[in-house]
PDB file of C-alpha atoms in Angstrom:
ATOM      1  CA  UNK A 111       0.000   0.000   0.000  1.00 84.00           C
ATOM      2  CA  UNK A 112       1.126   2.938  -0.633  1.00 92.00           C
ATOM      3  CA  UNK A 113      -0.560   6.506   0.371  1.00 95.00           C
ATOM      4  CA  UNK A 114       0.548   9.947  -1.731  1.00 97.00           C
ATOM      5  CA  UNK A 115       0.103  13.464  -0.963  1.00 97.00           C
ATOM      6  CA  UNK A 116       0.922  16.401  -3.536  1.00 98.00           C
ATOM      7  CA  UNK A 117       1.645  19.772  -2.294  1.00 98.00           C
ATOM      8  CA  UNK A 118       3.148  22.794  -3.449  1.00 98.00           C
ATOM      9  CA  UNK A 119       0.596  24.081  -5.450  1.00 97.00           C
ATOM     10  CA  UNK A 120      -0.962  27.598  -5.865  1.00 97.00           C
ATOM     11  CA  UNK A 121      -1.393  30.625  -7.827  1.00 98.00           C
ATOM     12  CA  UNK A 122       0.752  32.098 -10.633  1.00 98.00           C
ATOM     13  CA  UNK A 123       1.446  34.294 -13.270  1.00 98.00           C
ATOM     14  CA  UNK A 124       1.664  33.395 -16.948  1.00 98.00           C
ATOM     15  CA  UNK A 125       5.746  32.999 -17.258  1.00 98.00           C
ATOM     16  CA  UNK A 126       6.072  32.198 -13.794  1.00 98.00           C
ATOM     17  CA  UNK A 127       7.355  28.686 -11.994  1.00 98.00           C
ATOM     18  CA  UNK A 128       5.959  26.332  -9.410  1.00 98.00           C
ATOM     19  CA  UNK A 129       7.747  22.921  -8.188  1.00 98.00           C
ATOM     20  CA  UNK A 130       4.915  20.201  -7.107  1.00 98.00           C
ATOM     21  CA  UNK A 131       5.949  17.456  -4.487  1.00 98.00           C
ATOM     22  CA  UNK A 132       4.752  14.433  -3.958  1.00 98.00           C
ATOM     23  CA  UNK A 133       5.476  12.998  -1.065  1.00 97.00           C
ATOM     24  CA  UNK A 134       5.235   9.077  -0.728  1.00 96.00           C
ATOM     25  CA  UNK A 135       4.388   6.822   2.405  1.00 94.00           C
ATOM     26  CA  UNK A 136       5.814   3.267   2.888  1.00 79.00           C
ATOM     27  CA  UNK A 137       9.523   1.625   2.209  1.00 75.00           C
ATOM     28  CA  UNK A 138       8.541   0.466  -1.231  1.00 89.00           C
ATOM     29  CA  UNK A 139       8.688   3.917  -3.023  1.00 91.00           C
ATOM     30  CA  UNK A 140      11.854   3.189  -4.924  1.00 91.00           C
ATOM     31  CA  UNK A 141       9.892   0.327  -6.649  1.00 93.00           C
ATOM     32  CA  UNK A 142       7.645   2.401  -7.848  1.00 95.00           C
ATOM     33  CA  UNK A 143       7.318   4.202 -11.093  1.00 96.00           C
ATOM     34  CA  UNK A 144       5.740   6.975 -10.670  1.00 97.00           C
ATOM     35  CA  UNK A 145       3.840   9.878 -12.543  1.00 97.00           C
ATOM     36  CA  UNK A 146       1.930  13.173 -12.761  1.00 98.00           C
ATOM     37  CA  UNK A 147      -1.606  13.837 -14.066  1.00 98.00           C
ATOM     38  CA  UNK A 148      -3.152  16.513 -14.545  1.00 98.00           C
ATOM     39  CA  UNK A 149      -7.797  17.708 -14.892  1.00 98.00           C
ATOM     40  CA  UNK A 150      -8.614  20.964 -16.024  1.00 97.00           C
ATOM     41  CA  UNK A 151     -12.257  21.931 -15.426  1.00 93.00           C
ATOM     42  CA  UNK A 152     -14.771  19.782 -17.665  1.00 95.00           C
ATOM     43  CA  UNK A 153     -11.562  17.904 -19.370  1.00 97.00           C
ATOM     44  CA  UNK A 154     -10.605  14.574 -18.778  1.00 97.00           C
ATOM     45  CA  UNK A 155      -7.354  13.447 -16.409  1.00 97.00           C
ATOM     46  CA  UNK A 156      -4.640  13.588 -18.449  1.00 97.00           C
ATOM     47  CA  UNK A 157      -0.570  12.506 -18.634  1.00 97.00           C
ATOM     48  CA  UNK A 158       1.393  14.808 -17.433  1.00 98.00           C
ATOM     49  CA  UNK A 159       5.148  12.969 -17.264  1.00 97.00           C
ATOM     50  CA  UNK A 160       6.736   9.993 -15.763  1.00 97.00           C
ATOM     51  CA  UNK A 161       9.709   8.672 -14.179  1.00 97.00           C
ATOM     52  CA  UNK A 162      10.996   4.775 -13.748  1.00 96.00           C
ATOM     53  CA  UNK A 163      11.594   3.796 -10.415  1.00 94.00           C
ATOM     54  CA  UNK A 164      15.541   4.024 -10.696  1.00 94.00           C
ATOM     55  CA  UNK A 165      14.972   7.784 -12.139  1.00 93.00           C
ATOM     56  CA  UNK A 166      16.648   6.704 -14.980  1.00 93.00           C
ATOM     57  CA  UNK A 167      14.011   7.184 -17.935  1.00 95.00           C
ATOM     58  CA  UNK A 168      11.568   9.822 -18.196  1.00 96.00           C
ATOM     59  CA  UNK A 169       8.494  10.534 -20.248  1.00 96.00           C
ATOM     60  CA  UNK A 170       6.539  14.048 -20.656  1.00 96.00           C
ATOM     61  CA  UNK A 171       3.669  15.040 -22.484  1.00 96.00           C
ATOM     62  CA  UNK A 172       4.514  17.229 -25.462  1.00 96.00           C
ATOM     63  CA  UNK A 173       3.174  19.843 -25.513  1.00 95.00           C
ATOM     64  CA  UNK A 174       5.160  20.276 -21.534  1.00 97.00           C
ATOM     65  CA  UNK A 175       8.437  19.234 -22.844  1.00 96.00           C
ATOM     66  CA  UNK A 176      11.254  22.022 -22.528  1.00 97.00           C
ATOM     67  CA  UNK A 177       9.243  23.205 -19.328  1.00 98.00           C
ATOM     68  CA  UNK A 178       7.995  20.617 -16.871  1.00 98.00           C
ATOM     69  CA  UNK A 179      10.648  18.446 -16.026  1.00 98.00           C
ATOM     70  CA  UNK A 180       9.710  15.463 -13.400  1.00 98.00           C
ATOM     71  CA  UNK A 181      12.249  13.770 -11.071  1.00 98.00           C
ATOM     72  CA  UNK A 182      12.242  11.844  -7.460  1.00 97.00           C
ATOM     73  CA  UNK A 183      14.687  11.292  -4.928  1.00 96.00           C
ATOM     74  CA  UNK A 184      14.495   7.927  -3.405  1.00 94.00           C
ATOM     75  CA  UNK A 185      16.011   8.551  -0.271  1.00 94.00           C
ATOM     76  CA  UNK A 186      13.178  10.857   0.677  1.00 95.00           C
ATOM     77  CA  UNK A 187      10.245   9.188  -0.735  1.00 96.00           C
ATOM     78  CA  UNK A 188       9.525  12.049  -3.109  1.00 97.00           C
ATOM     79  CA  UNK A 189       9.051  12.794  -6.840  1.00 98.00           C
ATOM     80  CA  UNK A 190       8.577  16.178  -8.045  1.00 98.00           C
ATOM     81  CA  UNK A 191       7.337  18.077 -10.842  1.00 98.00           C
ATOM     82  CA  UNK A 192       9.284  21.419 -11.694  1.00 98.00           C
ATOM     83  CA  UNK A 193       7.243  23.644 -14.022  1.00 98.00           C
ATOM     84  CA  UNK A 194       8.209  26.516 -15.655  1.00 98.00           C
ATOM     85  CA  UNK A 195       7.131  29.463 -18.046  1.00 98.00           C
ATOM     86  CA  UNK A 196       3.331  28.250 -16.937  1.00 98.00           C
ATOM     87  CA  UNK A 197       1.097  29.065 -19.399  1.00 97.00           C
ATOM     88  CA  UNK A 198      -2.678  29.553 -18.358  1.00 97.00           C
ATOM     89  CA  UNK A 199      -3.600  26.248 -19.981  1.00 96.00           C
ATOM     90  CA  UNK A 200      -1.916  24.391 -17.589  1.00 97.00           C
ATOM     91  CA  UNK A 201      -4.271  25.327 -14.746  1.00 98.00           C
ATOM     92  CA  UNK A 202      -5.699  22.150 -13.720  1.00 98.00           C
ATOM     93  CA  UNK A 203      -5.478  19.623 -10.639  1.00 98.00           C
ATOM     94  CA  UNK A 204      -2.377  17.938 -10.568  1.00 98.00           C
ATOM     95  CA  UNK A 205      -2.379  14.190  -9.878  1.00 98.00           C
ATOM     96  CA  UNK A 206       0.469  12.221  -8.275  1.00 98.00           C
ATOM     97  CA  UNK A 207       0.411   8.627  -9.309  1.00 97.00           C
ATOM     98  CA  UNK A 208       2.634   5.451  -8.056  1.00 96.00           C
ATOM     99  CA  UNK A 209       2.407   2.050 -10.408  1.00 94.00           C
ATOM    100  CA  UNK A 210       4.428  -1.304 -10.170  1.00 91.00           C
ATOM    101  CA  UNK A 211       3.731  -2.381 -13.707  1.00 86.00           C
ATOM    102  CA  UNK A 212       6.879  -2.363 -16.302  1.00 88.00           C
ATOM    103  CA  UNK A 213       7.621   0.912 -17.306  1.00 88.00           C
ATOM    104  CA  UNK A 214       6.490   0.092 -21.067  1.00 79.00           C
ATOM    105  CA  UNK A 215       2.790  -0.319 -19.601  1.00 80.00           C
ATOM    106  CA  UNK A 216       0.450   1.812 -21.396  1.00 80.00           C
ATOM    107  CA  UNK A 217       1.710   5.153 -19.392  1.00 90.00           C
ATOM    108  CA  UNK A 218      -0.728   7.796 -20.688  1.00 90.00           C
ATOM    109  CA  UNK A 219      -3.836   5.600 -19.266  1.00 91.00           C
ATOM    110  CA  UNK A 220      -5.137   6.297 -15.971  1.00 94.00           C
ATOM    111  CA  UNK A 221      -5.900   2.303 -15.814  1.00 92.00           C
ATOM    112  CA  UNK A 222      -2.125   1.842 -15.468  1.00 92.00           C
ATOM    113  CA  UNK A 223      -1.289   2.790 -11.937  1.00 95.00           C
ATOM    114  CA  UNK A 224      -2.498   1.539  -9.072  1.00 94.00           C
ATOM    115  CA  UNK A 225      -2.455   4.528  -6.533  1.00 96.00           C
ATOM    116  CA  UNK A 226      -3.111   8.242  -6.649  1.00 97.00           C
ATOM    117  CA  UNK A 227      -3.370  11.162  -4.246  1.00 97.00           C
ATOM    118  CA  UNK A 228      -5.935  13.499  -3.616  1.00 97.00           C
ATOM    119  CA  UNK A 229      -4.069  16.032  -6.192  1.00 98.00           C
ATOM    120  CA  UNK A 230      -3.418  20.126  -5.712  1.00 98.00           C
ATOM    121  CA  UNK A 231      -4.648  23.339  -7.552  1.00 98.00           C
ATOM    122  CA  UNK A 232      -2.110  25.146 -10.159  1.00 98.00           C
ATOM    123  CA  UNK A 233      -3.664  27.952 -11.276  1.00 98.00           C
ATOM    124  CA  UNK A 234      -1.958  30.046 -14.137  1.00 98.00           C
ATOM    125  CA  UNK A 235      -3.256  33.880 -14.353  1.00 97.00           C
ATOM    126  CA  UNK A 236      -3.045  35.731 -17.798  1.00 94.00           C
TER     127      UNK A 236
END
């Protein structure tokens, strides 16, 4: 079992930066790959980026690339999601998301991993 909390969210200007944590309970973290998803009002969850559970390989979505970059640190049970020049379209929920299937598992599906938290609020002001 594994329970995830996200934090760090808030507020921002259009061209400004945010860093979302997610911070992981249990010893099995580093097993874990893990991943961010995002919901904007009346759209469905989508893929944000992932990250295996060595932090070796990476995936992002896109239209992100260049400007969210995701990475964990093991030793504190943590993955994060650094985003930069936000954009307003990227206001949405963000999603944390922990899944022990191989990392060539249909990512992009929600179906795919097996535990999520209970997300936090980036809004991006024009």
């Amino acid at each position: 079992q594994v329970q995830l909390v996200e934090s760090g969210g808030g507020l921002v200007q259009a061209g400004g930066s945010l860093r979302l944590s997610c911070a992981a309970s249990g010893r099995t973290f580093s097993t874990y790959n893990m991943a961010w998803f995002r919901q904007a009002p009346g759209k469905e969850r989508e893929f944000v980026a992932s990250i295996h559970w060595s932090g070796s390989n990476t995936r992002t979505l896109d239209s992100v690339k260049g400007r969210f970059t995701i990475s964990r640190d093991n030793a504190k049970n943590t993955v994060y999601l650094q985003m930069t020049s936000l954009k307003p379209e990227d206001t949405a929920v963000y999603y944390c998301a922990a899944g022990s299937g191989p990392w060539y598992s249909a990512y992009d599906r929600q179906a795919t991993w097996d535990y999520w938290g209970q997300g936090t609020q980036v809004t991006v002001s024009s």
